[in-house]
mmCIF file of C-alpha atoms in Angstrom:
data_model
loop_
_atom_site.group_PDB
_atom_site.id
_atom_site.type_symbol
_atom_site.label_atom_id
_atom_site.label_comp_id
_atom_site.label_asym_id
_atom_site.label_seq_id
_atom_site.Cartn_x
_atom_site.Cartn_y
_atom_site.Cartn_z
ATOM 1 C CA GLU A 1 2.442 7.509 -18.607
ATOM 2 C CA VAL A 2 1.338 5.734 -15.450
ATOM 3 C CA GLN A 3 2.259 7.655 -12.304
ATOM 4 C CA LEU A 4 1.695 6.676 -8.692
ATOM 5 C CA VAL A 5 2.636 9.051 -5.899
ATOM 6 C CA GLU A 6 2.698 7.721 -2.345
ATOM 7 C CA SER A 7 2.622 9.878 0.783
ATOM 8 C CA GLY A 8 1.821 9.712 4.468
ATOM 9 C CA GLY A 9 4.736 7.735 5.831
ATOM 10 C CA GLY A 10 6.571 8.722 8.981
ATOM 11 C CA SER A 11 7.918 7.605 12.331
ATOM 12 C CA VAL A 12 5.609 6.419 15.100
ATOM 13 C CA GLN A 13 5.838 4.411 18.272
ATOM 14 C CA ALA A 14 4.461 0.901 18.506
ATOM 15 C CA GLY A 15 0.705 0.973 18.853
ATOM 16 C CA GLY A 16 0.394 4.137 16.822
ATOM 17 C CA SER A 17 -1.353 4.784 13.522
ATOM 18 C CA LEU A 18 -0.554 6.179 10.099
ATOM 19 C CA ARG A 19 -2.557 6.633 6.925
ATOM 20 C CA LEU A 20 -0.830 6.226 3.613
ATOM 21 C CA SER A 21 -2.169 7.747 0.410
ATOM 22 C CA CYS A 22 -1.415 6.988 -3.220
ATOM 23 C CA THR A 23 -2.680 9.104 -6.089
ATOM 24 C CA GLY A 24 -2.611 7.645 -9.563
ATOM 25 C CA SER A 25 -2.672 9.183 -13.027
ATOM 26 C CA GLY A 26 -2.157 8.089 -16.606
ATOM 27 C CA PHE A 27 -4.555 5.145 -16.416
ATOM 28 C CA THR A 28 -8.224 4.441 -15.745
ATOM 29 C CA PHE A 29 -8.090 4.442 -11.973
ATOM 30 C CA ASP A 30 -11.669 3.426 -11.245
ATOM 31 C CA ALA A 31 -11.358 0.355 -13.475
ATOM 32 C CA SER A 32 -8.071 -0.737 -11.911
ATOM 33 C CA ASP A 33 -7.361 -3.050 -9.028
ATOM 34 C CA MET A 34 -4.945 -1.388 -6.600
ATOM 35 C CA GLY A 35 -2.626 -2.640 -3.921
ATOM 36 C CA TRP A 36 0.075 -1.856 -1.414
ATOM 37 C CA TYR A 37 3.433 -3.604 -1.239
ATOM 38 C CA ARG A 38 6.141 -3.167 1.348
ATOM 39 C CA GLN A 39 9.803 -4.018 1.654
ATOM 40 C CA ALA A 40 11.664 -4.155 4.922
ATOM 41 C CA PRO A 41 15.482 -4.102 5.041
ATOM 42 C CA GLY A 42 16.806 -7.519 4.085
ATOM 43 C CA ASN A 43 13.367 -8.795 3.129
ATOM 44 C CA GLY A 44 11.585 -9.364 -0.117
ATOM 45 C CA CYS A 45 8.749 -7.336 -1.582
ATOM 46 C CA GLU A 46 5.524 -8.295 0.209
ATOM 47 C CA LEU A 47 1.994 -7.701 -1.069
ATOM 48 C CA VAL A 48 0.253 -6.284 1.992
ATOM 49 C CA SER A 49 -3.241 -5.456 0.806
ATOM 50 C CA THR A 50 -5.348 -5.113 -2.318
ATOM 51 C CA VAL A 51 -8.639 -3.545 -3.286
ATOM 52 C CA ARG A 52 -10.331 -4.559 -6.496
ATOM 53 C CA SER A 53 -12.102 -2.094 -8.777
ATOM 54 C CA ILE A 54 -15.386 -3.483 -7.461
ATOM 55 C CA GLY A 55 -14.258 -2.879 -3.872
ATOM 56 C CA THR A 56 -13.310 -6.357 -2.686
ATOM 57 C CA THR A 57 -10.392 -6.213 -0.280
ATOM 58 C CA HIS A 58 -7.669 -8.658 0.739
ATOM 59 C CA TYR A 59 -4.997 -8.554 3.433
ATOM 60 C CA ALA A 60 -1.848 -10.436 4.234
ATOM 61 C CA ASP A 61 -2.168 -12.412 7.461
ATOM 62 C CA SER A 62 0.515 -10.244 9.041
ATOM 63 C CA VAL A 63 -1.682 -7.113 8.856
ATOM 64 C CA LYS A 64 -5.199 -8.540 8.977
ATOM 65 C CA GLY A 65 -7.323 -6.793 11.592
ATOM 66 C CA ARG A 66 -4.906 -3.851 11.860
ATOM 67 C CA PHE A 67 -4.750 -2.357 8.350
ATOM 68 C CA THR A 68 -7.636 -1.144 6.217
ATOM 69 C CA ILE A 69 -7.393 -0.411 2.512
ATOM 70 C CA SER A 70 -9.868 1.892 0.801
ATOM 71 C CA ARG A 71 -10.202 3.897 -2.374
ATOM 72 C CA ASP A 72 -11.737 7.160 -3.523
ATOM 73 C CA ASN A 73 -12.237 6.936 -7.274
ATOM 74 C CA GLY A 74 -13.259 10.578 -7.431
ATOM 75 C CA LYS A 75 -9.767 11.513 -6.228
ATOM 76 C CA ASN A 76 -7.900 8.692 -8.003
ATOM 77 C CA THR A 77 -6.523 7.783 -4.593
ATOM 78 C CA VAL A 78 -6.058 4.584 -2.621
ATOM 79 C CA TYR A 79 -5.450 4.668 1.119
ATOM 80 C CA LEU A 80 -3.931 2.327 3.668
ATOM 81 C CA GLN A 81 -5.012 3.004 7.234
ATOM 82 C CA MET A 82 -2.512 1.336 9.554
ATOM 83 C CA ASN A 83 -3.434 0.912 13.210
ATOM 84 C CA SER A 84 -1.750 -0.898 16.101
ATOM 85 C CA LEU A 85 1.554 -0.596 14.312
ATOM 86 C CA LYS A 86 4.380 -2.944 15.264
ATOM 87 C CA PRO A 87 8.141 -2.588 14.796
ATOM 88 C CA GLU A 88 7.960 -5.359 12.201
ATOM 89 C CA ASP A 89 5.759 -3.094 10.070
ATOM 90 C CA THR A 90 8.812 -0.911 9.480
ATOM 91 C CA ALA A 91 9.350 -0.836 5.720
ATOM 92 C CA VAL A 92 9.108 1.231 2.586
ATOM 93 C CA TYR A 93 5.531 1.051 1.340
ATOM 94 C CA TYR A 94 4.662 1.181 -2.349
ATOM 95 C CA CYS A 95 1.345 1.278 -4.138
ATOM 96 C CA ALA A 96 0.698 -0.489 -7.411
ATOM 97 C CA ALA A 97 -1.984 -0.779 -10.025
ATOM 98 C CA ASP A 98 -2.916 -4.289 -11.168
ATOM 99 C CA PRO A 99 -1.144 -5.582 -8.051
ATOM 100 C CA TRP A 100 -0.980 -9.252 -9.058
ATOM 101 C CA SER A 101 0.875 -8.539 -12.298
ATOM 102 C CA THR A 102 4.551 -9.306 -12.844
ATOM 103 C CA ILE A 103 5.269 -5.626 -13.320
ATOM 104 C CA ALA A 104 3.582 -4.695 -10.041
ATOM 105 C CA ALA A 105 5.580 -7.354 -8.196
ATOM 106 C CA MET A 106 8.699 -5.427 -9.170
ATOM 107 C CA THR A 107 7.442 -2.145 -7.765
ATOM 108 C CA CYS A 108 9.832 -2.348 -4.819
ATOM 109 C CA LEU A 109 12.676 -2.057 -7.319
ATOM 110 C CA TRP A 110 11.554 1.089 -9.088
ATOM 111 C CA GLY A 111 8.737 2.702 -7.122
ATOM 112 C CA GLN A 112 9.091 5.908 -5.142
ATOM 113 C CA GLY A 113 7.582 4.511 -1.939
ATOM 114 C CA THR A 114 7.031 6.092 1.445
ATOM 115 C CA GLN A 115 9.010 5.127 4.547
ATOM 116 C CA VAL A 116 7.217 3.852 7.645
ATOM 117 C CA THR A 117 9.297 3.452 10.802
ATOM 118 C CA VAL A 118 7.805 1.980 13.977
ATOM 119 C CA SER A 119 9.847 2.157 17.163
ATOM 120 C CA SER A 120 9.350 -0.072 20.180
#
């Protein structure tokens, strides 16, 4: 059974930083592309960042230059370092394996997620 456990969310003021972590099990982590989605109240599920199994990274324009995704295959963990946070980054953040798949796109419906709240 595939399991993904997110942690690291919290409340910060604008300009602050947080680091999210996601530990996976039940699949071959080091061979899997990984990603982070987020969903703000009233908004759809947005793919924020991805890191391929070979290490290539991608970012949504809204977070480019502020967020950094990384992975530690030895710990089966993917991270999202979030700097210069803005109130519009407030959302529930979810991690996903195979982030471009149809199943992953639905992660905001069934994932556990971790809440990030940024106050102005």
